[in-house]
Tab-separated table of C-alpha atoms and ligand atoms in Angstrom:
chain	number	residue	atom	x	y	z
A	1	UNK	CA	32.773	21.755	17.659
A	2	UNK	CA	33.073	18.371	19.663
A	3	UNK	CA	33.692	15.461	17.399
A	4	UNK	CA	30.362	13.592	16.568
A	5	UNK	CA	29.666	10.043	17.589
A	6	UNK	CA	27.557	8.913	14.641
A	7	UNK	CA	25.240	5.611	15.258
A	8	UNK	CA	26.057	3.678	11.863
A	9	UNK	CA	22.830	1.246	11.240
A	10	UNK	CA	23.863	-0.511	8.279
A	11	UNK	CA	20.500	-2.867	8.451
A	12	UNK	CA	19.881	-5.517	5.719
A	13	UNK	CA	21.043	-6.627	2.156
A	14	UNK	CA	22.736	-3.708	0.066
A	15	UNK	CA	22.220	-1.313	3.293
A	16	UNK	CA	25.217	-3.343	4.216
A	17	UNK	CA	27.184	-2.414	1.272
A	18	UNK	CA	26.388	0.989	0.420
A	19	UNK	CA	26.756	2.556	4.158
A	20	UNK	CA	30.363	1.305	4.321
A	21	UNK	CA	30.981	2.959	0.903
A	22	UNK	CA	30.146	6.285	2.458
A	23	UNK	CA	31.972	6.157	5.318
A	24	UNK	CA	34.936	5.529	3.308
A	25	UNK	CA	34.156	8.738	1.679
A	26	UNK	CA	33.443	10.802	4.761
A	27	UNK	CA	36.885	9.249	5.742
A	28	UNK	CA	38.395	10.830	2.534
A	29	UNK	CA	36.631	14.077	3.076
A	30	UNK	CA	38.320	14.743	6.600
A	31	UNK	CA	35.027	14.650	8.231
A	32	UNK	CA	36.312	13.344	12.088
A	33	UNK	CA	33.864	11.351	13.736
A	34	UNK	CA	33.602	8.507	16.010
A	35	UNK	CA	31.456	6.007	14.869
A	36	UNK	CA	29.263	2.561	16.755
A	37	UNK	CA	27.478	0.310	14.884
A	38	UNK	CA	24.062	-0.792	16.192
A	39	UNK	CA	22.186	-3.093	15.180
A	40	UNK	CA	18.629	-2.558	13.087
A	41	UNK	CA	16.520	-4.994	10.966
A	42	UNK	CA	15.287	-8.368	9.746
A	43	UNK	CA	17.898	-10.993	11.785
A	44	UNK	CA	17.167	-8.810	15.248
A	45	UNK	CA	13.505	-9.589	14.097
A	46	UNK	CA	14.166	-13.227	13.836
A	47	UNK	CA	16.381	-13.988	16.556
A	48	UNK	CA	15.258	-11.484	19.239
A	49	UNK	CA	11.414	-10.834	18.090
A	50	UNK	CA	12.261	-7.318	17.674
A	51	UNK	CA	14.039	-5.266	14.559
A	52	UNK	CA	14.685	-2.188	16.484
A	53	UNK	CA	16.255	-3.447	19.670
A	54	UNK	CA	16.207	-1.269	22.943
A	55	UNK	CA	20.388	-1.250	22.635
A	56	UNK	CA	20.310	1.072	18.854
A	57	UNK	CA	17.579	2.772	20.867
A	58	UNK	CA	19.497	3.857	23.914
A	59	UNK	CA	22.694	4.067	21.583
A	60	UNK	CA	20.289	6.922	19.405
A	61	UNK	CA	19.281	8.710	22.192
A	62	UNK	CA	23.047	9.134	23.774
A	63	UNK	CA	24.784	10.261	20.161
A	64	UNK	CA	21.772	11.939	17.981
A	65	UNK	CA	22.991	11.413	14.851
A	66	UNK	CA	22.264	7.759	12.725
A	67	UNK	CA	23.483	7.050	9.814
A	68	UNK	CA	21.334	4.012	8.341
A	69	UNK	CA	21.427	2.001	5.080
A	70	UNK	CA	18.139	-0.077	4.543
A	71	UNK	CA	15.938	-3.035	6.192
A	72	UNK	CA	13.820	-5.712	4.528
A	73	UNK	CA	10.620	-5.693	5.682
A	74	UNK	CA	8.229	-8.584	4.606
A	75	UNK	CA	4.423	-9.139	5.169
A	76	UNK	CA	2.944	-10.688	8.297
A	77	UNK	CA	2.192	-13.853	8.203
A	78	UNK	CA	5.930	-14.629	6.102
A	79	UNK	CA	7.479	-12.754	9.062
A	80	UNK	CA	5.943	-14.902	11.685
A	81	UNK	CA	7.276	-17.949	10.174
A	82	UNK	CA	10.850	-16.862	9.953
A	83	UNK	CA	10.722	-16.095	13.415
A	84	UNK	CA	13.373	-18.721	15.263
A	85	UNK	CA	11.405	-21.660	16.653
A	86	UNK	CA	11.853	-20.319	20.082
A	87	UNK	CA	9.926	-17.352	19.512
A	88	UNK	CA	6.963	-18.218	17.622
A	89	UNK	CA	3.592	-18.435	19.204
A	90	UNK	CA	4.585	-15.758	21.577
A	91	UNK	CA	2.715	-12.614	19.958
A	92	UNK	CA	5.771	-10.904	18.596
A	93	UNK	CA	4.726	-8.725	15.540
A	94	UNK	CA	6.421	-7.280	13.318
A	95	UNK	CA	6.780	-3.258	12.801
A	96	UNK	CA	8.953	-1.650	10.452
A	97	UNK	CA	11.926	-0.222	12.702
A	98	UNK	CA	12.832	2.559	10.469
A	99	UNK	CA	8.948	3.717	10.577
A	100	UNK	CA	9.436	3.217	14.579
A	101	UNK	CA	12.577	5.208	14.747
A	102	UNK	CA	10.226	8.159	13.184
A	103	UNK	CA	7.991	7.777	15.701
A	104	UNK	CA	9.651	6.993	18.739
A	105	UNK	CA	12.133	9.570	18.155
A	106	UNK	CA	9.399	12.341	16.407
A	107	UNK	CA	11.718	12.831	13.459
A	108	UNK	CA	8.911	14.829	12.089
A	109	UNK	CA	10.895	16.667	9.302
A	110	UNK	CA	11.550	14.479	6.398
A	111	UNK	CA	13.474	15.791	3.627
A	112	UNK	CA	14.098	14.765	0.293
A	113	UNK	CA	16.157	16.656	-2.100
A	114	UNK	CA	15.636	15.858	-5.974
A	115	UNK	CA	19.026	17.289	-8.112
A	116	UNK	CA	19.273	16.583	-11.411
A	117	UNK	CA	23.242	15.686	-11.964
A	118	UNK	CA	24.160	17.005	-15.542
A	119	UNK	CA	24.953	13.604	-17.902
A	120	UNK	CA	23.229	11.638	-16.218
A	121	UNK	CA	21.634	9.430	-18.441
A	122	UNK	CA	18.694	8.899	-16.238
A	123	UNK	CA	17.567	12.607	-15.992
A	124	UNK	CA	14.132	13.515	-17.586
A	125	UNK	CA	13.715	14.878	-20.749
A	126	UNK	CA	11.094	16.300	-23.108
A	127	UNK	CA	10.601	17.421	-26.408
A	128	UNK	CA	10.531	21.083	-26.761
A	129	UNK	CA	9.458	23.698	-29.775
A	130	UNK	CA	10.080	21.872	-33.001
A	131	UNK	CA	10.999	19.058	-31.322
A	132	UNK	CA	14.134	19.996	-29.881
A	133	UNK	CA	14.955	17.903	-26.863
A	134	UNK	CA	15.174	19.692	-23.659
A	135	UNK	CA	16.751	18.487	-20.181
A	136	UNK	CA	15.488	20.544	-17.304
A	137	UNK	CA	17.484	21.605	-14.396
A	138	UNK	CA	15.221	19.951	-11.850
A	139	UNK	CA	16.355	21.291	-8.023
A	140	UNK	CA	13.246	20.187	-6.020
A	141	UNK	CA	13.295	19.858	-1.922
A	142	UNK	CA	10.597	17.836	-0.677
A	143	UNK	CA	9.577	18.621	2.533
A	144	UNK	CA	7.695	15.264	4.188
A	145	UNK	CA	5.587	15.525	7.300
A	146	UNK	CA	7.309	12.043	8.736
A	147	UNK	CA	4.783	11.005	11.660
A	148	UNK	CA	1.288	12.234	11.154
A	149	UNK	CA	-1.644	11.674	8.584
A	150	UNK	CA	-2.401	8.796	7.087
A	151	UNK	CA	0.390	6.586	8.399
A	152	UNK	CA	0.150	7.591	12.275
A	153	UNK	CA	-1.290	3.943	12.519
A	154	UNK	CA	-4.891	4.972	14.362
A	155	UNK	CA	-6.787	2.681	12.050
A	156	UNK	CA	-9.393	-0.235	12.098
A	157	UNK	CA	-11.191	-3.360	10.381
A	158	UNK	CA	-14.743	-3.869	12.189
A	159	UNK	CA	-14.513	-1.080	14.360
A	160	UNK	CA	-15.837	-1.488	17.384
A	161	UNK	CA	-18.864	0.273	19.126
A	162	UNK	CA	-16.947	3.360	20.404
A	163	UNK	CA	-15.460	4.381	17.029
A	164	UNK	CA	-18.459	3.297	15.150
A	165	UNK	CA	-20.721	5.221	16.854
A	166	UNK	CA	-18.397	8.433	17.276
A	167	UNK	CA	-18.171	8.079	12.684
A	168	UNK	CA	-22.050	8.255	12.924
A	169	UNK	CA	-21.805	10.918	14.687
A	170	UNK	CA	-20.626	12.709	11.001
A	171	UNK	CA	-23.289	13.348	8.442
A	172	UNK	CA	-21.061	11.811	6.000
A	173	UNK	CA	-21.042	8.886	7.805
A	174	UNK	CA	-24.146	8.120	6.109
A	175	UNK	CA	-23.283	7.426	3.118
A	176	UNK	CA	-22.100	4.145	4.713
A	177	UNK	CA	-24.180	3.596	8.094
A	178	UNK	CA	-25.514	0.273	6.262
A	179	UNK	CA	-22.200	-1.045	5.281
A	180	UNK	CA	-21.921	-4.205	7.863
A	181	UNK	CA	-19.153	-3.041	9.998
A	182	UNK	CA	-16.768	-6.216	9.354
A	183	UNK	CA	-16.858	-4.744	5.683
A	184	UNK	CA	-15.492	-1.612	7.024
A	185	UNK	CA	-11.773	-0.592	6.979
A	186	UNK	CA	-10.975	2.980	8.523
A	187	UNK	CA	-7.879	4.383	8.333
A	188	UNK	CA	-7.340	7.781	9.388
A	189	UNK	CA	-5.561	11.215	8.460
A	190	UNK	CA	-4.701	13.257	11.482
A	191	UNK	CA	-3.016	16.598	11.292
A	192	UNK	CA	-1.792	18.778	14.139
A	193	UNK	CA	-1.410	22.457	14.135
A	194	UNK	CA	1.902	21.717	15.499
A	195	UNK	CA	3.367	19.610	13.246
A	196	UNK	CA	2.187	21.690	10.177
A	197	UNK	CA	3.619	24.702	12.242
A	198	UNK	CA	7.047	22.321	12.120
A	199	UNK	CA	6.803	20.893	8.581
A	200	UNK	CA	5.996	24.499	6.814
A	201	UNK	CA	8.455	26.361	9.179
A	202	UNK	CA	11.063	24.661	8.623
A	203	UNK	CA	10.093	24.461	4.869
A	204	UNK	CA	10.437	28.344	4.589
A	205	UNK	CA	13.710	28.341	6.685
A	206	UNK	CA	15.772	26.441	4.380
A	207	UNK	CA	14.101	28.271	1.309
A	208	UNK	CA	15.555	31.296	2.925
A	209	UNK	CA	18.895	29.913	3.650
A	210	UNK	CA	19.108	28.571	0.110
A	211	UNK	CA	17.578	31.182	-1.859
A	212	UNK	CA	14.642	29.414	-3.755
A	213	UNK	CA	12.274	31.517	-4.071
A	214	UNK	CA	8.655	29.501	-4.116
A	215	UNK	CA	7.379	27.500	-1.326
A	216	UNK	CA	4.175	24.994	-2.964
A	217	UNK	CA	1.805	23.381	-0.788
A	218	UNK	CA	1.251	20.523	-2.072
A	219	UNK	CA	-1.804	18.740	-0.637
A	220	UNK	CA	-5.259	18.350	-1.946
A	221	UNK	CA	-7.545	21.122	0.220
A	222	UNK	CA	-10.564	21.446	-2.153
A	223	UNK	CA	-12.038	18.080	-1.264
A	224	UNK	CA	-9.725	17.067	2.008
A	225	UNK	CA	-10.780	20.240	3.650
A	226	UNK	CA	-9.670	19.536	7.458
A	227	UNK	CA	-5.881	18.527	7.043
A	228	UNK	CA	-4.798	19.300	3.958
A	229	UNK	CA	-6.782	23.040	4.466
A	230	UNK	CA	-4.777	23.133	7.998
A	231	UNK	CA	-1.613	22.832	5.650
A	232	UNK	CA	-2.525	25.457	3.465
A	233	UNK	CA	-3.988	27.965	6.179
A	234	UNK	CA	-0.466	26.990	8.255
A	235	UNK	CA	1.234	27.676	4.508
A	236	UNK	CA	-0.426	31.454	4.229
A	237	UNK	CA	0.129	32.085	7.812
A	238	UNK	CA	4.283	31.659	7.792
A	239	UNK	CA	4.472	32.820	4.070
A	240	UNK	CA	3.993	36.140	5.451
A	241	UNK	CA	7.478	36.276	7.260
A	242	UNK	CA	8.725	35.271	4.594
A	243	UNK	CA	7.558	37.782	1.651
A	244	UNK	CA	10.241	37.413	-0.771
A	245	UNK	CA	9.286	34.023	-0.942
A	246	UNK	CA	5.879	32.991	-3.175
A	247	UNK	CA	3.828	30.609	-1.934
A	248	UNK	CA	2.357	28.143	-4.056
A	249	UNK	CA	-0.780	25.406	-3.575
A	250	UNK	CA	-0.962	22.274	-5.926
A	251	UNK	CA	-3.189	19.521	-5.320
A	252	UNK	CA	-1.255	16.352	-5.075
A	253	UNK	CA	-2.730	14.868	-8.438
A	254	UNK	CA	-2.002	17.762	-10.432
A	255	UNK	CA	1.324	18.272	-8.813
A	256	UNK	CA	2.241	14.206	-10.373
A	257	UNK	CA	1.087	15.318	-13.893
A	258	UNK	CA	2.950	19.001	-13.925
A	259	UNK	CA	6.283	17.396	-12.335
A	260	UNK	CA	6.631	15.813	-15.560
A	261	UNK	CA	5.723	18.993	-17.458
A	262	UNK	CA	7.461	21.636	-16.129
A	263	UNK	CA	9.701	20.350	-13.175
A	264	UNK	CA	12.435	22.865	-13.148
A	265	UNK	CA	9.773	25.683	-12.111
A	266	UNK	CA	9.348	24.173	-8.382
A	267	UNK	CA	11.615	24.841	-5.381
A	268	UNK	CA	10.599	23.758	-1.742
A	269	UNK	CA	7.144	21.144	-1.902
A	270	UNK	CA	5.839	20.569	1.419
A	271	UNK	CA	3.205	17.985	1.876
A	272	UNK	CA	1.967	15.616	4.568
A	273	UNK	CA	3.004	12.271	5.047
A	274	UNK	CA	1.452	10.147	2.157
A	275	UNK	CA	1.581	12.858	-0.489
A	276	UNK	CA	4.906	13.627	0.668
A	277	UNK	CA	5.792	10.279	-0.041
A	278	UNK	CA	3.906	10.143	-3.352
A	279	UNK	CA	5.136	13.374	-4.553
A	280	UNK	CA	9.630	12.970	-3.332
A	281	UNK	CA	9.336	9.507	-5.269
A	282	UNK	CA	7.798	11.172	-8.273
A	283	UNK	CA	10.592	14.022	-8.463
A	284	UNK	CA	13.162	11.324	-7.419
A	285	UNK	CA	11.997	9.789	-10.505
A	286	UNK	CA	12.849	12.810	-12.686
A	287	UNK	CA	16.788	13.269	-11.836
A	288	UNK	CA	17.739	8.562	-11.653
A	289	UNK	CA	15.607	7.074	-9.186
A	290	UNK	CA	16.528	4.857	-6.362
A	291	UNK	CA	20.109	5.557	-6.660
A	292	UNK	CA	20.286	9.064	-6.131
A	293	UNK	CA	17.051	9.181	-3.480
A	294	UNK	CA	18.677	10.636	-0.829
A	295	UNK	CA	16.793	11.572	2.326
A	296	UNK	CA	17.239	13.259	6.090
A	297	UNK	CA	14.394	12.262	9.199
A	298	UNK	CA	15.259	15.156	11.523
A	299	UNK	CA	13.533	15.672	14.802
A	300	UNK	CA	14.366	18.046	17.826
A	301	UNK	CA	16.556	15.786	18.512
A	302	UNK	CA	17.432	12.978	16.554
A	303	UNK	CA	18.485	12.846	12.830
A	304	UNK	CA	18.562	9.914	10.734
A	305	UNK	CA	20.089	9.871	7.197
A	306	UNK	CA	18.972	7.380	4.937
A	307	UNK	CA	18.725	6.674	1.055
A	308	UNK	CA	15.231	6.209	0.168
A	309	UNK	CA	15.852	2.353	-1.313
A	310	UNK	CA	15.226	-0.650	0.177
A	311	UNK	CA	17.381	-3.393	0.822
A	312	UNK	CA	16.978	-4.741	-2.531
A	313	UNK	CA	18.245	-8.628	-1.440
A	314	UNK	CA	18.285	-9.965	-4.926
A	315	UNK	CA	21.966	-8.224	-4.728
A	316	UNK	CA	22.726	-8.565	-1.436
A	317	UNK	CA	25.348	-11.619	-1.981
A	318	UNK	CA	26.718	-10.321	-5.722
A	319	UNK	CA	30.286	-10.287	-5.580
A	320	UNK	CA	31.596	-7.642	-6.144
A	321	UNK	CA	28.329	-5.508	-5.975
A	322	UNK	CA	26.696	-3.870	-8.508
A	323	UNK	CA	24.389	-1.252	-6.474
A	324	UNK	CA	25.088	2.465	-6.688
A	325	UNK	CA	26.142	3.683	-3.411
A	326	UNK	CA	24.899	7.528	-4.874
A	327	UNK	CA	21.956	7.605	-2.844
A	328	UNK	CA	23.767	6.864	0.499
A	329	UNK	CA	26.240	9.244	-0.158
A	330	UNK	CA	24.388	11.951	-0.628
A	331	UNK	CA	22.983	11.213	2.421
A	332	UNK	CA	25.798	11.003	4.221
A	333	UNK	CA	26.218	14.848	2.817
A	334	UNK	CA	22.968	16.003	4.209
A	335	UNK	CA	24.086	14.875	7.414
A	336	UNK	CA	27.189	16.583	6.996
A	337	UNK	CA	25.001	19.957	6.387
A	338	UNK	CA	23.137	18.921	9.328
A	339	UNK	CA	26.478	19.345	11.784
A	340	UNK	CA	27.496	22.411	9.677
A	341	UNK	CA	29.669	20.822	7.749
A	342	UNK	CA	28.203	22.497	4.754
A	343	UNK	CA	31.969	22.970	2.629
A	344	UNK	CA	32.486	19.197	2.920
A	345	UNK	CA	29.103	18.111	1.888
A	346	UNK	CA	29.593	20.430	-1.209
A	347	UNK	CA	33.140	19.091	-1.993
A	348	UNK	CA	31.159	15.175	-2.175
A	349	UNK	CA	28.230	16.721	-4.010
A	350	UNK	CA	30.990	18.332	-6.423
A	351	UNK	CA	33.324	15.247	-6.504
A	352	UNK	CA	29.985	12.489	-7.738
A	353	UNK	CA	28.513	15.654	-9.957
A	354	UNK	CA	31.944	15.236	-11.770
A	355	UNK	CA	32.243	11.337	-12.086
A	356	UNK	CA	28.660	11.527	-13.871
A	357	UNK	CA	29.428	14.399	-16.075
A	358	UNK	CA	32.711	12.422	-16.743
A	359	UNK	CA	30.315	8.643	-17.379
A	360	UNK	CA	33.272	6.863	-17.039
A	361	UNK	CA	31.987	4.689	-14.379
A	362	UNK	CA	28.678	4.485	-14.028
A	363	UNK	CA	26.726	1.474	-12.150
A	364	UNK	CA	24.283	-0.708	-13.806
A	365	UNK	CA	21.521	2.150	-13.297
A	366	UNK	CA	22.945	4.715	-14.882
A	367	UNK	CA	23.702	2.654	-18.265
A	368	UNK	CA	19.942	1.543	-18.220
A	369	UNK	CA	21.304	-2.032	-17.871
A	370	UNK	CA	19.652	-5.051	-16.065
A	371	UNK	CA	20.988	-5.494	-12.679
A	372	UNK	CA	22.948	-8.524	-12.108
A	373	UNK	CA	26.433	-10.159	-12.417
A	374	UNK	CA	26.762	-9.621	-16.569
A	375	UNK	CA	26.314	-5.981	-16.001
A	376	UNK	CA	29.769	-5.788	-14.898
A	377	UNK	CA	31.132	-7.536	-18.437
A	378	UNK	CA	29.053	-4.854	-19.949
A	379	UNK	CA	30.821	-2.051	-19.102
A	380	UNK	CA	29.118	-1.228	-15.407
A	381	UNK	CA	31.171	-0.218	-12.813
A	382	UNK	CA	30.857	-1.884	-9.606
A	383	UNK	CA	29.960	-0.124	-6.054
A	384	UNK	CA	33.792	0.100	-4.873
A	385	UNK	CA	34.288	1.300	-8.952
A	386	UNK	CA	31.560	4.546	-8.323
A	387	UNK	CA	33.408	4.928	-4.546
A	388	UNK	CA	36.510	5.449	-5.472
A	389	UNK	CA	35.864	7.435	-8.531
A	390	UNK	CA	33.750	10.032	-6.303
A	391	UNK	CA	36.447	9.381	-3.797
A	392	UNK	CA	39.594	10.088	-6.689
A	393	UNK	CA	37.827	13.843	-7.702
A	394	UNK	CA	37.756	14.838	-3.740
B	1	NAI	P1	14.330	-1.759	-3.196
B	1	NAI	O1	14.481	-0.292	-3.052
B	1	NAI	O2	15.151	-2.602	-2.321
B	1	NAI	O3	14.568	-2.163	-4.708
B	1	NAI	C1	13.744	-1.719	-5.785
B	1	NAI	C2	14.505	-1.805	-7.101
B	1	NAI	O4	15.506	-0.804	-7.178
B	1	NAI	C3	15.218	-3.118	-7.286
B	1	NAI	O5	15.197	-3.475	-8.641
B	1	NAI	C4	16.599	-2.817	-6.834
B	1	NAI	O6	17.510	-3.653	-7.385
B	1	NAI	C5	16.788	-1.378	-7.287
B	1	NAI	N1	17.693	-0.640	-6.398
B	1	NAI	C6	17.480	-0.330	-5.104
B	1	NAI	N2	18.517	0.335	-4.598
B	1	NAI	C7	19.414	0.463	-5.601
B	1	NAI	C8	20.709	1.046	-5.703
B	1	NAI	N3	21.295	1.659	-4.649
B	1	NAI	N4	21.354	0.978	-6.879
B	1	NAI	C9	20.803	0.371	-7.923
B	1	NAI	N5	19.602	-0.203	-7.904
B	1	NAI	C10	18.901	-0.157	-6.746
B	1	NAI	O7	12.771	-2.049	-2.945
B	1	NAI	P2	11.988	-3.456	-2.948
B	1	NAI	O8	12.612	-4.420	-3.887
B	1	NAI	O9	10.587	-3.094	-3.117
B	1	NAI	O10	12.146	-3.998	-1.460
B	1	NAI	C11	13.198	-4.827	-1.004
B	1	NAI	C12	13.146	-4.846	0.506
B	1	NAI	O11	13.493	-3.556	1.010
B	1	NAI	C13	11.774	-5.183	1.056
B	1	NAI	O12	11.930	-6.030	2.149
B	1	NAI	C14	11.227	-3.834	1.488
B	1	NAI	O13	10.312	-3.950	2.528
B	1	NAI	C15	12.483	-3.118	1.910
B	1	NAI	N6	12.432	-1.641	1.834
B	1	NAI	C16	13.099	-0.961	2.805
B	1	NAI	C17	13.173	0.417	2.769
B	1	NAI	C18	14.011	1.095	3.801
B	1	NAI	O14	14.857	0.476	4.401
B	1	NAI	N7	13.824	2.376	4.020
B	1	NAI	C19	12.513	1.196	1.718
B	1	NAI	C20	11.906	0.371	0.690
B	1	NAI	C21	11.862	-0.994	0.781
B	2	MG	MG1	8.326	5.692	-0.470
């Protein structure tokens, strides 16, 4: 294989911190690549009116692989004023450039894998028969649709005579003809046959390849009939190449109270875009949160690799940092299984599963501690502490 040129986006606050961290172990691991930073996030927004500029673009579409650590975003009107002088006035908005990357590039697959790590302090746990406390083995892959439904943006306040008329053309619509239309907010949900042929497809692939042996739809078709039905119909349709594999349906609300009740029964989850979202943070939840929410945009193209936190800038300037670099790691592993580098990914995945069965450094997270500069003097281990203990069992 030809050495990969991976576009490192390191982004804002601890993006900057934890993406270094796992380049240092990709270094360790032998993985050869070339690497060029681009740049991504909130100063590109305030100096150049633009957080994804054309130059990470153009450097995306020449490599294919990105390897990005987190942006702060901020609402409107707060980003308009931290525009530079020069800018403001001149109808620059903001957009989320992560959220654009999705869409420019259609990384329509977004997957989230939920492990639970034995010893880790932070996986669930539940009381069992006679009270006997039980930690389930929780190995959960959520599969996101990344550019449709609810978040493909085709939404309005007021809407104007076109759209309103073409909603009164449903008999719903009734229900809220008399509603004065600057009272009305529409957002909507659209599904395409293709990307649920995508999503589900490539759900059932990697159940295959990894042997788990239930796919669940998890969407909500008894009352969202259209799209989340066109899941489930999409669901039934590929299940049947697949029939070692069971296919399961959940509806998104019961899926959020069962995940807490019997999580280590679920293998692949598929859901659309907002559920998916809803549904990978509530497993994340289950095996430590933020810092091990890993996650992989993939396209037919273009892959991104990203943990699921944000920039969290209340740490960004801690010296020496606090923030667990887990979550960009094992990103930085899926994008190793992405370039077939499966045996190296596994080695990492190995290497941190031993440093938290070991728990003898664990960041502020792990030991349930508040985040900040005393968590050190209470026995946390800093970011370049968790590094180069993953980095020392390699
Ligand atoms: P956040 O994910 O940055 O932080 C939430 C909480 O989790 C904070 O208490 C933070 O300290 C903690 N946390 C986050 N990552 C951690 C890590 N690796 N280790 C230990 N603790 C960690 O989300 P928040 O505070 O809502 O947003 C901060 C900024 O990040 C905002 O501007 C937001 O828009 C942006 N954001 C960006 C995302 C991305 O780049 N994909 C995703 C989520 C938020
Ligand atoms: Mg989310």
């Amino acid at each position: 294989m030809t050495k990969p040129t991976i576009v490192t986006m390191p982004g804002d606050g601890i993006g900057k911190t934890v993406l270094p961290a796992a380049i240092k172990v990709l270094d360790t691991i032998g993985f050869e690549a070339d690497y060029v930073y681009a740049d991504i996030g909130w100063e590109f927004w305030c100096t150049e009116g633009n957080p994804l500029p054309q130059r990470t673009i153009d450097l995306l579409k020449e490599h294919k692989i990105g390897l990005f650590g987190a942006i702060t975003s901020k609402p409107k009107t707060e980003a308009a004023k931290e525009l530079s002088p020069e800018l403001q006035g001149q109808g620059y908005t903001y957009y989320s450039p992560i959220v654009g990357l999705r869409q420019l590039f259609q990384l329509d697959i977004c997957m989230r894998p939920c492990r639970s790590f034995p010893g880790n302090p932070l996986n669930f746990i539940r009381k069992g028969a006679g009270g006997a406390v039980e930690e389930p083995k929780v190995d959960v892959v959520i599969f996101r649709q990344n550019t449709e439904g609810l978040y493909c943006g085709v939404e309005w306040t007021n809407p104007e005579d076109q759209v309103w008329n073409a909603l009164n053309t449903h008999p719903k619509f009734k229900a809220f003809a008399d509603v004065p239309r600057q009272e009305l907010a529409v957002s909507t949900r659209i599904f395409t046959q293709a990307g649920c042929n995508r999503i589900v497809g490539e759900a059932f692939k990697f159940a295959e390849k990894f042997g788990y042996k239930s796919v669940t739809i998890c969407e909500k078709p008894n009352v969202i009939r259209e799209t989340s039905g066109m899941m489930l119909e999409t669901g039934k349709r590929i299940q049947k190449n697949y029939p070692h594999i069971e296919l399961w349906n959940t509806n998104i609300d019961a899926q959020m109270m069962w995940l807490t009740k019997n999580p280590e029964d679920y293998g692949i989850i598929v859901a659309g875009n907002m559920f998916g979202d809803i549904v990978s943070d509530g497993f994340a939840g289950l095996v430590g949160g933020l810092g091990f929410a890993c996650s992989a945009n993939i396209g037919q193209e273009v892959a991104v690799f990203e943990p699921t936190h944000g920039s969290a800038p209340k740490y960004e300037t801690l010296e020496p940092s606090i923030v667990n670099p887990i979550a960009m790691i094992l990103s930085a592993c899926m994008m190793l299984d992405h370039l077939g580098e499966t045996e190296k990914a596994t080695v990492i995945r190995n290497a941190i599963a031993t440093v938290i069965a070991e728990g003898k450094f664990m960041s502020y997270d792990l030991l349930k501690l508040r985040g900040g500069p005393e968590a050190l003097d209470k026995g946390a281990a800093s970011t370049d502490q968790v590094t180069d203990a993953i980095i020392s069992r390699i």
